[in-house]
JSON list of C-alpha atoms in Angstrom, two decimals:
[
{"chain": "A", "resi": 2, "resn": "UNK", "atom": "CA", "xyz": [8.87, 15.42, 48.10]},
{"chain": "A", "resi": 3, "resn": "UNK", "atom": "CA", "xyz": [11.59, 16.55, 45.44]},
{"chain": "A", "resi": 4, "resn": "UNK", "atom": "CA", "xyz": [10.36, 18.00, 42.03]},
{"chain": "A", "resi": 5, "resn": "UNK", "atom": "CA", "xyz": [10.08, 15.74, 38.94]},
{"chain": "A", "resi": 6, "resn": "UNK", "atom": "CA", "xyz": [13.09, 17.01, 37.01]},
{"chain": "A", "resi": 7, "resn": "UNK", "atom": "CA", "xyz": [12.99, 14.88, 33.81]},
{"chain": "A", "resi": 8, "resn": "UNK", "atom": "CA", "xyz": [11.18, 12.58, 31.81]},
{"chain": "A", "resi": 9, "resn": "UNK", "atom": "CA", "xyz": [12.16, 9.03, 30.69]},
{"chain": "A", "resi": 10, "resn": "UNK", "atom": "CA", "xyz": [10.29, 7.02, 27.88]},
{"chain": "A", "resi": 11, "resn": "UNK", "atom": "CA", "xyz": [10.99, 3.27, 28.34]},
{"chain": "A", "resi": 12, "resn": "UNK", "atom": "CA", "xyz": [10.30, 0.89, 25.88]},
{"chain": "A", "resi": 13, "resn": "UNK", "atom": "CA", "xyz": [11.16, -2.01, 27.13]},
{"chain": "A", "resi": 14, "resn": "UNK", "atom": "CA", "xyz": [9.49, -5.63, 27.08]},
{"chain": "A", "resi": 15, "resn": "UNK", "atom": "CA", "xyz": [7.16, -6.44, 30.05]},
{"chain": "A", "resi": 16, "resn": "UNK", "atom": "CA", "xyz": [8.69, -8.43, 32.93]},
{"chain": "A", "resi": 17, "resn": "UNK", "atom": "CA", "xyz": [10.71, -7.61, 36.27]},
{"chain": "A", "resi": 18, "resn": "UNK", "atom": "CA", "xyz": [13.66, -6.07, 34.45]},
{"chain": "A", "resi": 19, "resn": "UNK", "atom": "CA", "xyz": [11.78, -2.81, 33.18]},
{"chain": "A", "resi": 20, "resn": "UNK", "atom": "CA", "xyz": [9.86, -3.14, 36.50]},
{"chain": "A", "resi": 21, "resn": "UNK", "atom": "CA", "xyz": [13.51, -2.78, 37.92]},
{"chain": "A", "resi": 22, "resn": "UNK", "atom": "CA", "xyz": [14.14, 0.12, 35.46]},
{"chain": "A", "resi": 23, "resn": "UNK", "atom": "CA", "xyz": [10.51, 2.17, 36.32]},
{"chain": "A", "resi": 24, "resn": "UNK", "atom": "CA", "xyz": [11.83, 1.85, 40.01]},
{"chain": "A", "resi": 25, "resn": "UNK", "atom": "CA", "xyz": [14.77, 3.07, 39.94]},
{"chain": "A", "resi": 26, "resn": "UNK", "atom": "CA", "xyz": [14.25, 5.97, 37.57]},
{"chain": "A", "resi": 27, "resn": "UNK", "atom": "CA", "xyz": [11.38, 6.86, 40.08]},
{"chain": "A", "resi": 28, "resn": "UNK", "atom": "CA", "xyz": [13.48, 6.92, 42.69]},
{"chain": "A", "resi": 29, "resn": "UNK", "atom": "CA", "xyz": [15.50, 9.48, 41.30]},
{"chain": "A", "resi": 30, "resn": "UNK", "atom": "CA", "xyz": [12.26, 11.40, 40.98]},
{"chain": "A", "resi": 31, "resn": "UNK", "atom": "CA", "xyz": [12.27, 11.32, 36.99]},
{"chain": "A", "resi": 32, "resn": "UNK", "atom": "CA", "xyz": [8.86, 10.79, 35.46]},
{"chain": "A", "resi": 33, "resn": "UNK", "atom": "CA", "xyz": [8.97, 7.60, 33.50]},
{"chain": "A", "resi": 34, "resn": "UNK", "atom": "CA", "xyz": [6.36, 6.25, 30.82]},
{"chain": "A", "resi": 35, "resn": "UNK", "atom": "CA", "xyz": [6.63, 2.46, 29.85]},
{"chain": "A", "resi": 36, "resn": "UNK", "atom": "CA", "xyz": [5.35, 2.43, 26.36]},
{"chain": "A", "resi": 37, "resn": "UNK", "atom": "CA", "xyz": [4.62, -0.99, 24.65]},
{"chain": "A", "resi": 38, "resn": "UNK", "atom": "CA", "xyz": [6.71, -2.12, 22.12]},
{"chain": "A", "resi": 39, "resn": "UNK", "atom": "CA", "xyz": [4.21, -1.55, 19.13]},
{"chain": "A", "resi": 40, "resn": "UNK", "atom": "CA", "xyz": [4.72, 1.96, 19.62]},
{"chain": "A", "resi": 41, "resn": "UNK", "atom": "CA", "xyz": [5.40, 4.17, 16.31]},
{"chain": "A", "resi": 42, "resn": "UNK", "atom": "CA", "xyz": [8.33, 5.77, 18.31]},
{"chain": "A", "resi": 43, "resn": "UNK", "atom": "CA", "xyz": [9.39, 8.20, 14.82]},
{"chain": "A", "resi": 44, "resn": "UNK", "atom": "CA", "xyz": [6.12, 9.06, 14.37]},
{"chain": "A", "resi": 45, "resn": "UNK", "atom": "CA", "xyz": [5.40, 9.65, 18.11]},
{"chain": "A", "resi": 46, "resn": "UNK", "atom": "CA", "xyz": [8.16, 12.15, 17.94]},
{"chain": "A", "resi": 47, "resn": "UNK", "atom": "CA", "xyz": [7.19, 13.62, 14.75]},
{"chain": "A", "resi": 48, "resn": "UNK", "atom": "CA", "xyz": [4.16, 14.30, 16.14]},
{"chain": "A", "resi": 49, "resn": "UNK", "atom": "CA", "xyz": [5.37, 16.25, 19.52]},
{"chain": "A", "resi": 50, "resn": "UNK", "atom": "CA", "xyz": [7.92, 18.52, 17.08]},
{"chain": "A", "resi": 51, "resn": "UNK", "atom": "CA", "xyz": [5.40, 19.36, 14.60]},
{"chain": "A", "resi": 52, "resn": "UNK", "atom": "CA", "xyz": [3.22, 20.75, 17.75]},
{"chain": "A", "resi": 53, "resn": "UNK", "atom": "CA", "xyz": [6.28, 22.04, 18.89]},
{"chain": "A", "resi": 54, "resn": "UNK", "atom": "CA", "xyz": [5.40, 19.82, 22.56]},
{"chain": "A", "resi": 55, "resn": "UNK", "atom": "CA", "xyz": [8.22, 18.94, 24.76]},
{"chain": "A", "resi": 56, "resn": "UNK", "atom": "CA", "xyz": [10.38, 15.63, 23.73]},
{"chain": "A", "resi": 57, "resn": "UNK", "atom": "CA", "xyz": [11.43, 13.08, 26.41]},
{"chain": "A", "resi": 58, "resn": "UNK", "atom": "CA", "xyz": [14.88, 14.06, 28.01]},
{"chain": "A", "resi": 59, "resn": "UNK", "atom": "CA", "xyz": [15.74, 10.31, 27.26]},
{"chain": "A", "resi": 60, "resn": "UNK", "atom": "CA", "xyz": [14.52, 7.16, 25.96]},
{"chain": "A", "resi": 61, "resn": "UNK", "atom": "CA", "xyz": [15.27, 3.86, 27.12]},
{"chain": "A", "resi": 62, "resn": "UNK", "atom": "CA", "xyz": [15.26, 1.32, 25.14]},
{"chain": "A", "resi": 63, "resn": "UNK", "atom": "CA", "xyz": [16.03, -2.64, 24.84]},
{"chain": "A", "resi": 64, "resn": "UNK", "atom": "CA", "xyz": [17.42, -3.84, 22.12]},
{"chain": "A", "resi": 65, "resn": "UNK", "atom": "CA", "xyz": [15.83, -7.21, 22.36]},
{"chain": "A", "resi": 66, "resn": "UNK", "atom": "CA", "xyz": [12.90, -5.20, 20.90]},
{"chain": "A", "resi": 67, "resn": "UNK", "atom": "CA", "xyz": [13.95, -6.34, 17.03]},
{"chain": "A", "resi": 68, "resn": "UNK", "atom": "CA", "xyz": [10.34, -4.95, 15.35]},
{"chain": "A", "resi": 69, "resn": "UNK", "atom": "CA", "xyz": [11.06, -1.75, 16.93]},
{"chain": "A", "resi": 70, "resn": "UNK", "atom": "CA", "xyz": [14.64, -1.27, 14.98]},
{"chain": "A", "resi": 71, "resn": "UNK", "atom": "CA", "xyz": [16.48, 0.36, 18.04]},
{"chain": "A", "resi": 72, "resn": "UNK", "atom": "CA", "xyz": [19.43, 1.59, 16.07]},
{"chain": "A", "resi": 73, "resn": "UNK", "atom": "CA", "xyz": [17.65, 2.49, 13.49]},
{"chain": "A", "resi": 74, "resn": "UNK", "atom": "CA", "xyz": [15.70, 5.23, 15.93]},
{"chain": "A", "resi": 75, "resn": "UNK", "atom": "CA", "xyz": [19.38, 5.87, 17.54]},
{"chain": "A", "resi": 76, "resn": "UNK", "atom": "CA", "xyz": [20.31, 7.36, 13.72]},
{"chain": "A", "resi": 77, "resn": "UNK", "atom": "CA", "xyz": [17.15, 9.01, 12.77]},
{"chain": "A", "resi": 78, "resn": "UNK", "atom": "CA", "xyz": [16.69, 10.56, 16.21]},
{"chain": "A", "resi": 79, "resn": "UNK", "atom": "CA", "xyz": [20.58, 11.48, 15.57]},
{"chain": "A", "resi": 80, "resn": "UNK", "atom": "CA", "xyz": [19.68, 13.02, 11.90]},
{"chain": "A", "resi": 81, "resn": "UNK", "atom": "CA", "xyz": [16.18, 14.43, 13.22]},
{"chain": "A", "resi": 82, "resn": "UNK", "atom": "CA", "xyz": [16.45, 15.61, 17.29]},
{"chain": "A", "resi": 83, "resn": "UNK", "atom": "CA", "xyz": [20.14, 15.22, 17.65]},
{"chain": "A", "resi": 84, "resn": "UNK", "atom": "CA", "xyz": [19.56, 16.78, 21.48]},
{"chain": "A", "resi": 85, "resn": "UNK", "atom": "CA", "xyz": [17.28, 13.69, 22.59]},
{"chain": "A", "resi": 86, "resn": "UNK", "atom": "CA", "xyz": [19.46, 10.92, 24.12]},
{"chain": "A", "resi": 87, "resn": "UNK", "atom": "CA", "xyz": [18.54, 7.39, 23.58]},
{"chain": "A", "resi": 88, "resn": "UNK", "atom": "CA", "xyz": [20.39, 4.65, 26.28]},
{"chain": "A", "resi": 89, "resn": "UNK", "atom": "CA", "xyz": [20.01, 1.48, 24.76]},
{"chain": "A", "resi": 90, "resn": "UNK", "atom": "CA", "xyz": [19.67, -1.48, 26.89]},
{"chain": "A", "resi": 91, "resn": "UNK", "atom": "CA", "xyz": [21.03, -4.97, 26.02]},
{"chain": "A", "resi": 92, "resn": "UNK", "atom": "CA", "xyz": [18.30, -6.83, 27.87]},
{"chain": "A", "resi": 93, "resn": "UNK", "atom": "CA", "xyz": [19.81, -10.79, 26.79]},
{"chain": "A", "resi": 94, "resn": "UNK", "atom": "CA", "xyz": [23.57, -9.50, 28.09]},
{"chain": "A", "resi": 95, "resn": "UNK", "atom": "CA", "xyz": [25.06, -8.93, 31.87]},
{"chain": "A", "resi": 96, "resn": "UNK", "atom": "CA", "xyz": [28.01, -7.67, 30.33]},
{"chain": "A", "resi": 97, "resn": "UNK", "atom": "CA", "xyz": [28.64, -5.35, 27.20]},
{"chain": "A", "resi": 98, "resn": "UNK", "atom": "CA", "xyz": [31.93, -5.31, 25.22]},
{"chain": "A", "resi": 99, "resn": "UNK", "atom": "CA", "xyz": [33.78, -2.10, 24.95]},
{"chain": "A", "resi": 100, "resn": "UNK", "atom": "CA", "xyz": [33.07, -2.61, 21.19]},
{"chain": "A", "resi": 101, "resn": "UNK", "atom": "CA", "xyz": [29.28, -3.30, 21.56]},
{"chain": "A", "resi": 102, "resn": "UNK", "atom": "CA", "xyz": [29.41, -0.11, 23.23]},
{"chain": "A", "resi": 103, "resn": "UNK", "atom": "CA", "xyz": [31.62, 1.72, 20.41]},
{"chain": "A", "resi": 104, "resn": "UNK", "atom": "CA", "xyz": [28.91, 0.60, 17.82]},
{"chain": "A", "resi": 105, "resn": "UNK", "atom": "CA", "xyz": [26.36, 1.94, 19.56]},
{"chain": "A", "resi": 106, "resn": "UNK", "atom": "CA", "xyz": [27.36, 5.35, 19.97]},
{"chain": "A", "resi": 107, "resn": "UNK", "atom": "CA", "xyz": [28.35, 5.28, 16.12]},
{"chain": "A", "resi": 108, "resn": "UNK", "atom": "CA", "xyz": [24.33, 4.53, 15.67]},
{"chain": "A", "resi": 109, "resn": "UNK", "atom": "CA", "xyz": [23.15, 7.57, 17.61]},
{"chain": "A", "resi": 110, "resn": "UNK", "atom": "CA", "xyz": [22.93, 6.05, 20.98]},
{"chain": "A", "resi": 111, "resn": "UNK", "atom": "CA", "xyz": [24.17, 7.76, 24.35]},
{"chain": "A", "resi": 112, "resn": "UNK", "atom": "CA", "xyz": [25.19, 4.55, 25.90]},
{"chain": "A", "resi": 113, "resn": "UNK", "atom": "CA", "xyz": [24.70, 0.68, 25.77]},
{"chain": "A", "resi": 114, "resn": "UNK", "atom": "CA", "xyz": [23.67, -0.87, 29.57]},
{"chain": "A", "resi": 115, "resn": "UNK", "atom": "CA", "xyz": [23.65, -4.77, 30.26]},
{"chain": "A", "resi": 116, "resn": "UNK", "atom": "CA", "xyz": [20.76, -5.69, 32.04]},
{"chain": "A", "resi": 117, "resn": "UNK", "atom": "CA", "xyz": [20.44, -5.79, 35.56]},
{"chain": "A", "resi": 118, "resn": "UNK", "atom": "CA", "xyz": [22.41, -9.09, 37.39]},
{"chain": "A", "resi": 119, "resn": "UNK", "atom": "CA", "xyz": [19.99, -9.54, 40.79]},
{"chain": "A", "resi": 120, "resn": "UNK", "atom": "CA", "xyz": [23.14, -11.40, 42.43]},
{"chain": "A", "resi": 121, "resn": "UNK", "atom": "CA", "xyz": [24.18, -7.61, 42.62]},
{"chain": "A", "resi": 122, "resn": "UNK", "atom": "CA", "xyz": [21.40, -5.83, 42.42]},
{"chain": "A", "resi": 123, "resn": "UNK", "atom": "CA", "xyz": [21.80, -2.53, 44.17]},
{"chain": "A", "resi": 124, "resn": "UNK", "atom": "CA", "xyz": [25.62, -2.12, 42.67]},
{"chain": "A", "resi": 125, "resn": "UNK", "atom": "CA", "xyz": [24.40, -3.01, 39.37]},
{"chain": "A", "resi": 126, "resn": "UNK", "atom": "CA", "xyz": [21.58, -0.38, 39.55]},
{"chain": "A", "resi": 127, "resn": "UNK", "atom": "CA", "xyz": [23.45, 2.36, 40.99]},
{"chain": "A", "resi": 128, "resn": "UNK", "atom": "CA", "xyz": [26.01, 2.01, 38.42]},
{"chain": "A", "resi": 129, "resn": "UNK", "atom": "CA", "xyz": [23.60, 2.25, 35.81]},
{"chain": "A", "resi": 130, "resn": "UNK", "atom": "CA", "xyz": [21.11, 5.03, 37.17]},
{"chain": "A", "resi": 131, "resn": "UNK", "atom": "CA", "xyz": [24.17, 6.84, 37.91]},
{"chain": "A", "resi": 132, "resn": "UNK", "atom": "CA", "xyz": [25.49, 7.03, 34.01]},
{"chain": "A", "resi": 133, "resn": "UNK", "atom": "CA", "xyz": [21.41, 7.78, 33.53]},
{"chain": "A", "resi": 134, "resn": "UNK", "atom": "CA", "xyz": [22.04, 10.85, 35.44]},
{"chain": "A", "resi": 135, "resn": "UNK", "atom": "CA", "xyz": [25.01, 11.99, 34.36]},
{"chain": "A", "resi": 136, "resn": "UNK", "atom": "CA", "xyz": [23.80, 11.93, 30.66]},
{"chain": "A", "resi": 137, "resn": "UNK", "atom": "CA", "xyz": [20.84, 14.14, 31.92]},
{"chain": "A", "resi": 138, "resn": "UNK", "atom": "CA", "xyz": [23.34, 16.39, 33.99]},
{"chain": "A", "resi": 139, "resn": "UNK", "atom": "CA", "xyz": [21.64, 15.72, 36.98]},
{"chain": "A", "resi": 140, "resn": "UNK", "atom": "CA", "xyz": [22.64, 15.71, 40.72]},
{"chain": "A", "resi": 141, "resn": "UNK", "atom": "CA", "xyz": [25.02, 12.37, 41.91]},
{"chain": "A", "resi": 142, "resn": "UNK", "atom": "CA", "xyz": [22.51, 9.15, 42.34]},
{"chain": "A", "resi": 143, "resn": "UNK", "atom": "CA", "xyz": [20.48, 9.51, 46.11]},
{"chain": "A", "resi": 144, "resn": "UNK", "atom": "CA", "xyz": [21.42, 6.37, 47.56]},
{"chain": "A", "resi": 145, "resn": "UNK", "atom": "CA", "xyz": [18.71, 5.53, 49.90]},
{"chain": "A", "resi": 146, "resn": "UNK", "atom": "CA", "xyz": [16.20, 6.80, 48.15]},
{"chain": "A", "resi": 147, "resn": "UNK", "atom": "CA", "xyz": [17.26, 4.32, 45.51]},
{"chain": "A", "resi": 148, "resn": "UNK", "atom": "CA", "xyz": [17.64, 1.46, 48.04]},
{"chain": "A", "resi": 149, "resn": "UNK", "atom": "CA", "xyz": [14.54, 2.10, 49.78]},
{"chain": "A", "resi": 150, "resn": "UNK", "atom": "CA", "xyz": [12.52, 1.62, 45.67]},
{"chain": "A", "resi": 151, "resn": "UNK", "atom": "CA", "xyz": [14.96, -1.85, 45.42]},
{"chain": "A", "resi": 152, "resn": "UNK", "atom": "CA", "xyz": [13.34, -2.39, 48.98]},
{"chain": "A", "resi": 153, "resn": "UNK", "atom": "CA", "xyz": [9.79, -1.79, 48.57]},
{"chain": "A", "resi": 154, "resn": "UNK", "atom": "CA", "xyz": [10.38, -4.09, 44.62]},
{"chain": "A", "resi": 155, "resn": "UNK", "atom": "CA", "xyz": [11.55, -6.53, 47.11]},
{"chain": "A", "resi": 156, "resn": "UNK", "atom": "CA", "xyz": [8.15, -6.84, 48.89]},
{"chain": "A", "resi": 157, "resn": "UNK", "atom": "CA", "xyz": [5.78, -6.25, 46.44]},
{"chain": "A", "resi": 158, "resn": "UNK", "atom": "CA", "xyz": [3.12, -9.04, 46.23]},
{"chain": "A", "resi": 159, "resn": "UNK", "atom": "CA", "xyz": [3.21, -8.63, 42.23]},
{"chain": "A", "resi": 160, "resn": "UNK", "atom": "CA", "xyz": [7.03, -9.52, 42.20]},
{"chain": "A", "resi": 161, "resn": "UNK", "atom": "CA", "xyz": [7.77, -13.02, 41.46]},
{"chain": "A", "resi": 162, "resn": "UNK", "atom": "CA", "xyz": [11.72, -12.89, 40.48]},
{"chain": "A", "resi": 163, "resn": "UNK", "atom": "CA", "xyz": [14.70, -13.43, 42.61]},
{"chain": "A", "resi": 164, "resn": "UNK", "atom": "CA", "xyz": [16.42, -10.75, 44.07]},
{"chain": "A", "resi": 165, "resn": "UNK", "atom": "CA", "xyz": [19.50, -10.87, 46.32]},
{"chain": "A", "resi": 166, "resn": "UNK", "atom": "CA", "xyz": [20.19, -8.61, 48.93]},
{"chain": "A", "resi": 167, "resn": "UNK", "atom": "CA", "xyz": [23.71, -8.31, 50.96]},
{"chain": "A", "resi": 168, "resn": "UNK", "atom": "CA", "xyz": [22.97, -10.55, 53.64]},
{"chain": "A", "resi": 169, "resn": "UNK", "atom": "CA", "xyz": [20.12, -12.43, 52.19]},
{"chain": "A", "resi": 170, "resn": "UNK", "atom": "CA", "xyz": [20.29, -16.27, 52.62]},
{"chain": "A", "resi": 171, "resn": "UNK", "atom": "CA", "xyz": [17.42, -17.06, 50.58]},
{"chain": "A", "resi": 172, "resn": "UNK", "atom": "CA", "xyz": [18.66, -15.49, 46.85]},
{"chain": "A", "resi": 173, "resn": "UNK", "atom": "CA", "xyz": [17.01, -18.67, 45.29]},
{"chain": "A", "resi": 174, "resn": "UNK", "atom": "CA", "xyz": [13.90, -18.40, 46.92]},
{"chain": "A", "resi": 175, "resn": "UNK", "atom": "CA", "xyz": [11.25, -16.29, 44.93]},
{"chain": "A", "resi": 176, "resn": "UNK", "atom": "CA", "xyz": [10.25, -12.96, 46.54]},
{"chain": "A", "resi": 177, "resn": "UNK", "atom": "CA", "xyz": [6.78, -13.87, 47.33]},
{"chain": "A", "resi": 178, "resn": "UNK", "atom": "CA", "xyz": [8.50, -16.45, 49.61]},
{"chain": "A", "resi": 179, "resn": "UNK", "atom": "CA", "xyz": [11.60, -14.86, 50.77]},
{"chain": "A", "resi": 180, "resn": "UNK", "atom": "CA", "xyz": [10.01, -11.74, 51.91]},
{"chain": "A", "resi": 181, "resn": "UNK", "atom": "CA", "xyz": [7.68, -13.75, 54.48]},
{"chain": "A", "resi": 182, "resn": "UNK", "atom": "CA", "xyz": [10.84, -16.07, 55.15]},
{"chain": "A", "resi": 183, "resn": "UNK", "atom": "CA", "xyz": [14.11, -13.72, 55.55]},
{"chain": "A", "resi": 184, "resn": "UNK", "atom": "CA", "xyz": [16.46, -14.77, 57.55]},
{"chain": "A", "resi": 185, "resn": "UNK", "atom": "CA", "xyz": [18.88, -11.65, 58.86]}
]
């Protein structure tokens, strides 16, 4: 098994899109920690420089998350660890505007994502896992490892969205059910 390279704090609300996230972070063998959204993220990260402990490499986090103030951590993490990237994550949105993007940047961030559209799933993730990597200068995206995580999502008992897979006739059908009932 590959070597965890980096480290990815999520903040993200709790549901199947930052299970979707966790996964296929994982499967890029990054360590990822899904912190609650109550979290004192400045003071968090006060805490690790003033013991001189290792920051994330990046922090994910979704904008939806109003009490948390996510551009107001992109411009104090801008003023205060200027090396830590923060990928912001429009969790409401399947598409971002090229100026949505703009005014992110201009608040500190290192990108703005939509969330993830399951009608596409596996394009939609590699696209965005793959800008997740190449902010982190890592190696290109490993395909099947990532497919095989979508895969094993797919048929966990816990999952309860809908996911569609190329060739998948039931993409309305909740996982529990489809995964006992695919038809190839």
């Amino acid at each position: 098994m590959p070597q965890i390279s980096k480290f990815v704090l999520m903040i993200y609300p709790v549901g199947f899109q930052g299970k979707i996230w966790q996964t296929v972070l994982r499967s890029q063998n990054m360590a990822v920690i899904w912190e609650s959204a109550d979290v004192n993220l400045v003071k968090s990260l006060q805490q690790l420089q003033q013991n001189a402990l290792p920051l994330p490499d990046l922090i994910l986090i979704d904008t939806r998350l109003q009490s948390l103030k996510p551009y107001g951590i992109c411009r104090w993490c801008q003023t205060h660890c200027p090396t830590l990237k923060i990928v912001l994550v429009n969790g409401a949105q399947y598409e971002i505007l090229a100026s949505e993007r703009q005014w992110a940047v201009c608040q500190g961030a290192a990108d703005l994502l939509p969330r993830f559209a399951v009608e596409n799933l596996i394009s939609h993730t590699a696209n965005s896992t793959g800008k997740i990597l190449e902010l982190m200068d890592l190696p290109t995206l490993n395909h099947g490892s990532l497919v095989t995580a979508l895969l094993k999502l797919r048929k966990s008992p816990q999952s309860k969205a809908v996911i569609a897979f190329p060739g998948t006739k039931l993409a309305s059908i909740p996982l529990k059910i489809a995964a006992k009932n695919r038809i190839n």
